[in-house]
Short mmCIF file of C-alpha atoms and ligand atoms in Angstrom, two decimals:
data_model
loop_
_atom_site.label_atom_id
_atom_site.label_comp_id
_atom_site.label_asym_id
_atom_site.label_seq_id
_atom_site.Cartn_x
_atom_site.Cartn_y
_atom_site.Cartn_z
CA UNK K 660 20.38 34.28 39.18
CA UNK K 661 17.61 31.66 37.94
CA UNK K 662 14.49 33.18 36.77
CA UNK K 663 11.17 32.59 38.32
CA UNK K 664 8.69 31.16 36.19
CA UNK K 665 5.37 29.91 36.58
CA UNK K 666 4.18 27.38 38.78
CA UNK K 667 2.60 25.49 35.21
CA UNK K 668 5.87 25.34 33.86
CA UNK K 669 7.17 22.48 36.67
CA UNK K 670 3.59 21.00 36.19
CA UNK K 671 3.34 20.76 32.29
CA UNK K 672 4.65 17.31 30.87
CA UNK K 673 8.00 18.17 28.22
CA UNK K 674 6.47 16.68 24.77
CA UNK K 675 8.33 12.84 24.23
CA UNK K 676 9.97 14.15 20.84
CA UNK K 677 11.46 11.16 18.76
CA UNK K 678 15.02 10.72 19.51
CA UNK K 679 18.13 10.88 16.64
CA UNK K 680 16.71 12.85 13.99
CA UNK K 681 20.61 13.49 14.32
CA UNK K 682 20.97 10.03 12.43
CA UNK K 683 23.20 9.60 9.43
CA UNK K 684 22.71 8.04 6.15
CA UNK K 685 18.85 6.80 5.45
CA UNK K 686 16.90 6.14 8.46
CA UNK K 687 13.17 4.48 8.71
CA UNK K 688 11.29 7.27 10.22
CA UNK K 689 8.60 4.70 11.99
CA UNK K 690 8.40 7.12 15.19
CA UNK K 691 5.85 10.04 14.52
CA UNK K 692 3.13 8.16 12.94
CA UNK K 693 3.60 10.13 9.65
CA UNK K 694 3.05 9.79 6.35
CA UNK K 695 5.59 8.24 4.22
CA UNK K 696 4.28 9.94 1.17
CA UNK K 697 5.71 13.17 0.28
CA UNK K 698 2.89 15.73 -0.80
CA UNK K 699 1.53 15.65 -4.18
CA UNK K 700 2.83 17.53 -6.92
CA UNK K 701 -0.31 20.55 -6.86
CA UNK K 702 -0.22 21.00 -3.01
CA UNK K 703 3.39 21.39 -3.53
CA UNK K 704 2.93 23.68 -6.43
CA UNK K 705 0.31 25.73 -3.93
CA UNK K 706 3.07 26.16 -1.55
CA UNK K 707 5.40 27.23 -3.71
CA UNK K 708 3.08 30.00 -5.29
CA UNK K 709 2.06 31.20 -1.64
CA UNK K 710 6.14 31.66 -1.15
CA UNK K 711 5.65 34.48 -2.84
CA UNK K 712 3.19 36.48 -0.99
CA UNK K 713 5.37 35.95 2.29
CA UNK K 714 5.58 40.21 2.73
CA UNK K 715 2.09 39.68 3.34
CA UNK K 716 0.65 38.48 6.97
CA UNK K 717 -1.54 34.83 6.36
CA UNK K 718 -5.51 35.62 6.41
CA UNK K 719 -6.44 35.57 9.96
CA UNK K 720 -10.00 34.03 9.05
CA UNK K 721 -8.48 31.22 6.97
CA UNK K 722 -11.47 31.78 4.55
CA UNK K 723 -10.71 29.96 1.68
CA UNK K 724 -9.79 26.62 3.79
CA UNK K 725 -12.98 27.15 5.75
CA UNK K 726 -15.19 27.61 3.00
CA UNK K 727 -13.55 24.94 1.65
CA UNK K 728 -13.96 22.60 4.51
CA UNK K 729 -17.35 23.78 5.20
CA UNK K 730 -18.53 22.67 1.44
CA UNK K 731 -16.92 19.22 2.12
CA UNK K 732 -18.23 18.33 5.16
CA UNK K 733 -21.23 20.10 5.17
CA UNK K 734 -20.46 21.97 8.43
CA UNK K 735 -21.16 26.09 8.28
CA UNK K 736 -18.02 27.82 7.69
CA UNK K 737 -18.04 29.55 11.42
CA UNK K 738 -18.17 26.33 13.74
CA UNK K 739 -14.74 25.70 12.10
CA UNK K 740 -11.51 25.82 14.01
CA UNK K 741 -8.49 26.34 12.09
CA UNK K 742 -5.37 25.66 13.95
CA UNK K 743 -1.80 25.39 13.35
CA UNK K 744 -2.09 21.74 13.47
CA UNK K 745 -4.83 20.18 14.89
CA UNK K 746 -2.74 20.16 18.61
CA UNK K 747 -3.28 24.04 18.27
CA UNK K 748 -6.69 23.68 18.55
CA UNK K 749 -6.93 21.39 21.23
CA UNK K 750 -4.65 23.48 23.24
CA UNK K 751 -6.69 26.30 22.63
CA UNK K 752 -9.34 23.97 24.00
CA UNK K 753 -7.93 23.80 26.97
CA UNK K 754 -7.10 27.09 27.55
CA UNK K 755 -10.62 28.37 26.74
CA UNK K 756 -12.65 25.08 28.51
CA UNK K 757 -10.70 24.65 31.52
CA UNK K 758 -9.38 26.51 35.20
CA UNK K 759 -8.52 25.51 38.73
CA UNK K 760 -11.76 23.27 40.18
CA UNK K 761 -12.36 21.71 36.78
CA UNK K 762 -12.11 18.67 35.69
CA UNK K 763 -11.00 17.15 32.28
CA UNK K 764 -11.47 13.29 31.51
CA UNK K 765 -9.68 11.08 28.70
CA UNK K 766 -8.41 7.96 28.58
CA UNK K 767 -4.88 6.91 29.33
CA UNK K 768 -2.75 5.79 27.51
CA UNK K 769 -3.78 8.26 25.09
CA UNK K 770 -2.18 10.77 22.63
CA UNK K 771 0.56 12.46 24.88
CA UNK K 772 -0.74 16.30 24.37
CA UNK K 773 -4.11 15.69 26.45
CA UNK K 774 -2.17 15.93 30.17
CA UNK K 775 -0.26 19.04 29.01
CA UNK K 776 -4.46 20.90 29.11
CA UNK K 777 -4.65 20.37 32.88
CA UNK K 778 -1.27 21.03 33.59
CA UNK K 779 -1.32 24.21 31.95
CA UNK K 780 -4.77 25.40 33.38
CA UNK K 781 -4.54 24.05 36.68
CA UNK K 782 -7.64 21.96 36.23
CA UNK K 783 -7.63 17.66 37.12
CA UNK K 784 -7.07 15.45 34.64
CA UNK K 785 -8.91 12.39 35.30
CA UNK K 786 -7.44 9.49 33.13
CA UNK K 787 -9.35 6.28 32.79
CA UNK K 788 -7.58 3.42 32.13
CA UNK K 789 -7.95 1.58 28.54
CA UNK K 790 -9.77 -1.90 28.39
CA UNK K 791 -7.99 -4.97 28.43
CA UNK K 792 -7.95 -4.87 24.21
CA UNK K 793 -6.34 -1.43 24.37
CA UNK K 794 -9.32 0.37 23.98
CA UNK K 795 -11.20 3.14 26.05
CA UNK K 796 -13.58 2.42 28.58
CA UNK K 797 -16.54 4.25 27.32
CA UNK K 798 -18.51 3.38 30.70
CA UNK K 799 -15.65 3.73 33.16
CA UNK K 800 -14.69 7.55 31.16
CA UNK K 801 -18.94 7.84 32.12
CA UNK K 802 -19.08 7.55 36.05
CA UNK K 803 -15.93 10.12 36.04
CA UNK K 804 -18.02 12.66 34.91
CA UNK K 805 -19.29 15.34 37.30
CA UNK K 806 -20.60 18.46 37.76
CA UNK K 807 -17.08 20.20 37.56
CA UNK K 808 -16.18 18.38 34.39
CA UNK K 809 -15.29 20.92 31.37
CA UNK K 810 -14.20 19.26 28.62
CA UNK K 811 -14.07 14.97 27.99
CA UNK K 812 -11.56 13.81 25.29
CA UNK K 813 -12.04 10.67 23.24
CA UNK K 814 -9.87 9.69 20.67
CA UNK K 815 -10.50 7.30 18.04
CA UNK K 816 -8.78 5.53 16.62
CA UNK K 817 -6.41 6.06 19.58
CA UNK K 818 -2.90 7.39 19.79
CA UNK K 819 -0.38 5.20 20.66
CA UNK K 820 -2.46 2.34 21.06
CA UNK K 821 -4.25 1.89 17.12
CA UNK K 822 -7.60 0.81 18.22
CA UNK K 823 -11.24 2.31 17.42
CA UNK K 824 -14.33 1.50 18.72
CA UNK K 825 -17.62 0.86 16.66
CA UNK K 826 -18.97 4.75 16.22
CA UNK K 827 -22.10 3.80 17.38
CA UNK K 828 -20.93 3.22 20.72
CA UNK K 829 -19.20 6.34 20.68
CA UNK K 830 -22.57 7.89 19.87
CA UNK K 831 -24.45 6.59 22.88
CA UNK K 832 -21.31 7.70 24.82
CA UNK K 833 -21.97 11.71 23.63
CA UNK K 834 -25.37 11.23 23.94
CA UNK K 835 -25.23 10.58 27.76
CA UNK K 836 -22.49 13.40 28.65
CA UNK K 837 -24.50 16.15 29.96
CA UNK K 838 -24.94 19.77 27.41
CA UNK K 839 -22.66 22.01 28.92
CA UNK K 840 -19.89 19.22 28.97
CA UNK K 841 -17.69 19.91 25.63
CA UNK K 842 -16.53 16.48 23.91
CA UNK K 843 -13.55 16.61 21.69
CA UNK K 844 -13.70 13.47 19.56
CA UNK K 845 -9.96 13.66 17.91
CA UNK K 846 -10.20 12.07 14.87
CA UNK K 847 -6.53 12.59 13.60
CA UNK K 848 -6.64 8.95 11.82
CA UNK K 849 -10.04 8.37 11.51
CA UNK K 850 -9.44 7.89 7.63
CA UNK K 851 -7.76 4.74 8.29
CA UNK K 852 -10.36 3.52 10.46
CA UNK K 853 -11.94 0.22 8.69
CA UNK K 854 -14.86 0.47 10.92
CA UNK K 855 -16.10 3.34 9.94
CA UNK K 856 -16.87 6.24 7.13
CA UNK K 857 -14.79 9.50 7.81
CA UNK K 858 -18.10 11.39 6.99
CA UNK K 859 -19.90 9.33 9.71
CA UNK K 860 -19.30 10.67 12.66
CA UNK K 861 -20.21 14.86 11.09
CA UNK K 862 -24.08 13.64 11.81
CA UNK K 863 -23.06 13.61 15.26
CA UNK K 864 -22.34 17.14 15.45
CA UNK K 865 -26.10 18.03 14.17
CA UNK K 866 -27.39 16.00 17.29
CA UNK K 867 -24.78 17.66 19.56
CA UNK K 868 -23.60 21.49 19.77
CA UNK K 869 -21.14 20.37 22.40
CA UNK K 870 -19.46 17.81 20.20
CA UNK K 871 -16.52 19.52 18.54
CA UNK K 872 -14.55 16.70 15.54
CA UNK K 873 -10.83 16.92 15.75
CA UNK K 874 -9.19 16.36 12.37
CA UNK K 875 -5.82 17.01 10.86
CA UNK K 876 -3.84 17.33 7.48
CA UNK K 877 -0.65 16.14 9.19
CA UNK K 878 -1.51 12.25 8.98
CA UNK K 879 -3.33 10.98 5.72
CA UNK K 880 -2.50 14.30 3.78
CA UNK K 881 0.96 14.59 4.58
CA UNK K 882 1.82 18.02 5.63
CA UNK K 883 2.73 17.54 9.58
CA UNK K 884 5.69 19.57 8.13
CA UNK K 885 3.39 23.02 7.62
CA UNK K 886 1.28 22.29 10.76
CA UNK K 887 -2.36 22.48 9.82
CA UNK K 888 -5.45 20.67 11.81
CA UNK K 889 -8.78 22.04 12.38
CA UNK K 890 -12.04 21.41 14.51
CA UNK K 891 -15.16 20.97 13.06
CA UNK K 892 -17.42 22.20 16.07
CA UNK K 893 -21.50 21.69 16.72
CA UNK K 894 -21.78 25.25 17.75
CA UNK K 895 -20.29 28.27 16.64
CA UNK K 896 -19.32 29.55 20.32
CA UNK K 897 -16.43 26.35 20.31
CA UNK K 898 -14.82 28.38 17.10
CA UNK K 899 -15.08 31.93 18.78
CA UNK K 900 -13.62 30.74 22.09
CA UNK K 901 -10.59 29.22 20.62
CA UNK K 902 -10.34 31.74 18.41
CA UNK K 903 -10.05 34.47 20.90
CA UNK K 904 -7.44 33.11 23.36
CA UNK K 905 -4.81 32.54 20.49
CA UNK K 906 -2.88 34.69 18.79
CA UNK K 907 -4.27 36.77 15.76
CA UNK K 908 -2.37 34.85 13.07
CA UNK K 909 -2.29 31.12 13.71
CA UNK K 910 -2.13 29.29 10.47
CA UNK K 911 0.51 30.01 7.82
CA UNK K 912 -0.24 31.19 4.17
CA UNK K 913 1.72 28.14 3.29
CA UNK K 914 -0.15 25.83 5.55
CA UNK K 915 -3.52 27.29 4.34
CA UNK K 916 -2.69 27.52 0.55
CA UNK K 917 -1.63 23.87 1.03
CA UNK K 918 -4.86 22.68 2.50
CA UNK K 919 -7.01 23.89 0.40
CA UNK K 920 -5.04 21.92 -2.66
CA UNK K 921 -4.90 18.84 -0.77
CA UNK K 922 -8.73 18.51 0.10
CA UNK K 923 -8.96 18.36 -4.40
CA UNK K 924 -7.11 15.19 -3.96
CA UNK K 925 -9.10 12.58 -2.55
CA UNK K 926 -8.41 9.89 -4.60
CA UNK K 927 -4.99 10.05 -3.54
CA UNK K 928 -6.36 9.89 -0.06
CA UNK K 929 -8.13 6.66 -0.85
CA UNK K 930 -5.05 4.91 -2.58
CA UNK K 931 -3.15 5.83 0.59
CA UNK K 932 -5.67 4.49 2.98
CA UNK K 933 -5.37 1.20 0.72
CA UNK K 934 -1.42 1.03 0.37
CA UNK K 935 -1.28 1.68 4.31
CA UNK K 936 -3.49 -0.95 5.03
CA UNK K 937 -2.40 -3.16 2.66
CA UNK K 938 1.19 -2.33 4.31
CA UNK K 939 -0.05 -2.31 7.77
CA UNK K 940 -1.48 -6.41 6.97
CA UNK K 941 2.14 -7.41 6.08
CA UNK K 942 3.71 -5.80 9.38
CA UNK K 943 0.66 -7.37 11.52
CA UNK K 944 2.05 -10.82 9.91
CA UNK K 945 5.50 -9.81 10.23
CA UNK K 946 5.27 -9.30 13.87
CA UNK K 947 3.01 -12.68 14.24
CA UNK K 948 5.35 -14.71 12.92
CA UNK K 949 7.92 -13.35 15.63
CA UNK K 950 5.62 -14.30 18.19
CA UNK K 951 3.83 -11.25 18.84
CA UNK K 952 0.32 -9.98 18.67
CA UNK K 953 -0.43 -6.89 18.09
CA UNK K 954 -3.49 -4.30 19.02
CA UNK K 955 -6.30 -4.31 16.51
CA UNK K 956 -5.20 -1.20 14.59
CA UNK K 957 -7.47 0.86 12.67
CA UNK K 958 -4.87 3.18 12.28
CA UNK K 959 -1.57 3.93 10.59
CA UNK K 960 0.66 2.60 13.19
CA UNK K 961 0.86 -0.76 15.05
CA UNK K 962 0.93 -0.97 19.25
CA UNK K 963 2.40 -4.38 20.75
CA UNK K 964 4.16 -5.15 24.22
CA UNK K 965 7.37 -6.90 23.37
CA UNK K 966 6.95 -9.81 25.73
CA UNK K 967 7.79 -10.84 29.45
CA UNK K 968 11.96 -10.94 29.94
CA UNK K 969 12.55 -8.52 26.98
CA UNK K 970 13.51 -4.86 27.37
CA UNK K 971 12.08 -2.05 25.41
CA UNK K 972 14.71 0.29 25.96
CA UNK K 973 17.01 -1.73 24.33
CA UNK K 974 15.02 -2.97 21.42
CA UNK K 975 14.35 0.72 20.69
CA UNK K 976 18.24 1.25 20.98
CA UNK K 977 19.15 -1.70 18.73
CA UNK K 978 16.67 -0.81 16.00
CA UNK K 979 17.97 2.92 15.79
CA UNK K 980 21.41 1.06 15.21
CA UNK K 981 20.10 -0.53 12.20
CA UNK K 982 18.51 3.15 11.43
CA UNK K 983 14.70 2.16 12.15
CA UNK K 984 13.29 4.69 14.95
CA UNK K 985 10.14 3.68 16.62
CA UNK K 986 8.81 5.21 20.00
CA UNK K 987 9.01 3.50 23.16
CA UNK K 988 5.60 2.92 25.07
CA UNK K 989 7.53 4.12 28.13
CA UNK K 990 7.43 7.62 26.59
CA UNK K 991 3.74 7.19 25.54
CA UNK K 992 1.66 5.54 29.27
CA UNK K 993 2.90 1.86 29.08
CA UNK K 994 6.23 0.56 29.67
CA UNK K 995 7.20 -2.66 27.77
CA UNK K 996 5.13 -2.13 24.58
CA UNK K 997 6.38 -0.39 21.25
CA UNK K 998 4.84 1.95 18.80
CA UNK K 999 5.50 1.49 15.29
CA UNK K 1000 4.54 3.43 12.51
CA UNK K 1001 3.44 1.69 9.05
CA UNK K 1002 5.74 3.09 6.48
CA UNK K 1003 6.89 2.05 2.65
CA UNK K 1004 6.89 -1.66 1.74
CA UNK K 1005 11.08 -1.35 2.31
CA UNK K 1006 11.16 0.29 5.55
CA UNK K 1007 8.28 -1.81 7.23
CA UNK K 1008 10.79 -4.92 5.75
CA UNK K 1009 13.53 -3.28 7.46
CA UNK K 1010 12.23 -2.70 10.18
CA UNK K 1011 10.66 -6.44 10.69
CA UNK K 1012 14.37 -7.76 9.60
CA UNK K 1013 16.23 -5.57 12.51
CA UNK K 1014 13.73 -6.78 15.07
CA UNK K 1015 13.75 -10.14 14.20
CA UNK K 1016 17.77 -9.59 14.47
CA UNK K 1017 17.06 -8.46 17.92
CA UNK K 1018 14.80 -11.20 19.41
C1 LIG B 1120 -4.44 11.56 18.30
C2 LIG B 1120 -3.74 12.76 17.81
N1 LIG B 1120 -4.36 13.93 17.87
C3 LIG B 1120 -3.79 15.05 17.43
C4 LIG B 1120 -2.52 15.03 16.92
C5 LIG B 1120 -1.91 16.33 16.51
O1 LIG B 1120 -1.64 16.40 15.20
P1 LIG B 1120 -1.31 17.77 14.48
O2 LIG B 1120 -1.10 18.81 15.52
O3 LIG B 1120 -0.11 17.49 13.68
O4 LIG B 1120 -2.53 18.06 13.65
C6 LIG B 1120 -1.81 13.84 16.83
C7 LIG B 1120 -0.45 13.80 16.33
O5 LIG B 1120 0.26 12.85 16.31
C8 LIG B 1120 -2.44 12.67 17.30
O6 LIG B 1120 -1.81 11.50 17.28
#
């Protein structure tokens, strides 16, 4: 007997998880956008000391990392989300924004989460195809909005494809969606972003209560591994309504003890954002001189189409052979391009050596 589940469950997109973490012997883990930087030394020391309050349930309000985050971004402690990574609280976004007869509008190709919110909810997703430079469509995401619209994603810079646009044009964007329309403006890399300040875009959010930033510890930080992200939100109702349709305990003492530590550290954050670009330059020339032009990334990962009469499947196959893993663009809205994250000086050289091997 095969159990019945819900229609959602044939409707909701299976998550394109990197392939052969199986792998033996060191592998170049270029697949998840990561960071290749372990954690420093206090975070992990913070994680270690919250080991031992385990007996103990994680506090439900996440006070400390809100107060925290509230004192460096200047946002009231109750208009921010804490999730268990920032994918938690879009999710929870979903759930709490959408329903059958709305709509939801993002740009596609875009990070791979955003169809799973109208599958899920039974809503329409209405993706909008990126410009011809891989970047969104700012006017074309516009004239899809309407009067059943719910919730409009826009992510910058954007997943898989690196690119950001200027903030101000962002800006005008918000400015024109109508009140009761919430915009999520996921900002999980915007620390890499050249073109742009990461505190730029929180004056936004005193101009619009509907505006809710997206921003995560998983990328620059480096603690994808404990799962902590968190939405900084331009009214208080945002935080309550996510709040209420998840579970009671949705951050981990680890996760929380960890974040606090790591938001002490922000001059490590600003030698990583110059060692990744600094990396991220040598990989852009790497992959010129093999003929290939990359997006304009103002990210921590590079987006390219491997060229006419070449097959992505199999350079994706011969570079795990040589122990590099990068993800497909098949997997991620566009067949016959490649994503590749920016890792240590070595592995970026490894990585440029096995697909120069390959062409
Ligand atoms: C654009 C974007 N948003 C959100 C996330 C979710 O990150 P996390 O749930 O680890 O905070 C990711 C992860 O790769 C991403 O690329």
């Amino acid at each position: 007997m095969s159990l019945e589940f819900a229609s959602k469950v044939r409707r909701i997109p299976v998550y394109p998880a990197a392939d052969a973490y199986a792998l033996e012997g060191p592998v170049a883990m270029l697949a998840s956008n990561e960071s290749p930087y372990p954690p420093v030394p206090a975070v992990q020391e913070a994680v270690a000391k919250a080991l031992g309050g385990l007996n103990r349930y994680p506090d439900p309000t996440n006070a400390a990392l809100r107060r925290k985050l509230a004192d460096r971004h200047g946002v009231p402690a109750n208009r921010i989300a804490i999730g268990n990574g920032s994918c938690d609280v879009l999710l929870a976004a979903g759930e709490a924004l959408l329903e059958p007869g709305a709509e939801l509008v993002y740009a596609w190709p875009a990070f791979s989460v955003y169809p799973h919110l109208a599958a899920a909810s039974g809503a329409r997703a209405l993706e909008v195809p990126l410009d011809a430079e891989h970047r969104h469509d700012l006017e074309a995401m516009r004239r899809e909005i309407t009067v059943a619209t719910r919730l409009v994603i826009v992510c910058n810079p954007n997943n898989p494809t690196s690119t950001a646009l200027p903030l101000g044009e962002i800006a005008a964007f918000i400015a024109d969606v109508p009140r009761h329309v919430c915009v999520i403006l996921d900002e999980a890399y915007v620390e890499f972003n050249m073109l742009q300040d990461p505190d730029d875009s929180l004056d936004l959010l005193k101009k619009h209560p509907n505006l809710v930033l997206l921003r995560t510890f998983s990328k620059i930080y480096g603690l994808c591994g404990l799962r902590v992200g968190y939405g900084l939100a331009g009214s208080e109702e945002f935080r309550i309504a996510v709040d209420q349709v998840r579970q009671p305990f949705f951050c981990n003492a680890a996760a929380q003890a960890a974040a606090v530590e790591a938001l002490n550290h922000q001059d490590e954050v600003a030698r990583r954002v110059e060692r990744n670009l600094a990396e991220r330059v040598g990989l852009e020339e790497g992959l010129r001189e093999l003929g290939i032009e990359p997006a304009d990334s103002q990210a921590n990962f590079v987006w390219f189409d491997v060229g006419e009469g070449r097959e992505e499947p199999e350079i994706v196959r011969g570079l795990a052979e040589r122990g590099v893993l990068v993800r497909a663009g098949a997997a991620l809205g566009r067949e016959g391009a490649l994503r590749v994250t920016v890792g240590t000086q070595a592995e970026n050289e490894r990585f440029l050596e096995a697909l120069r091997a390959l062409l």
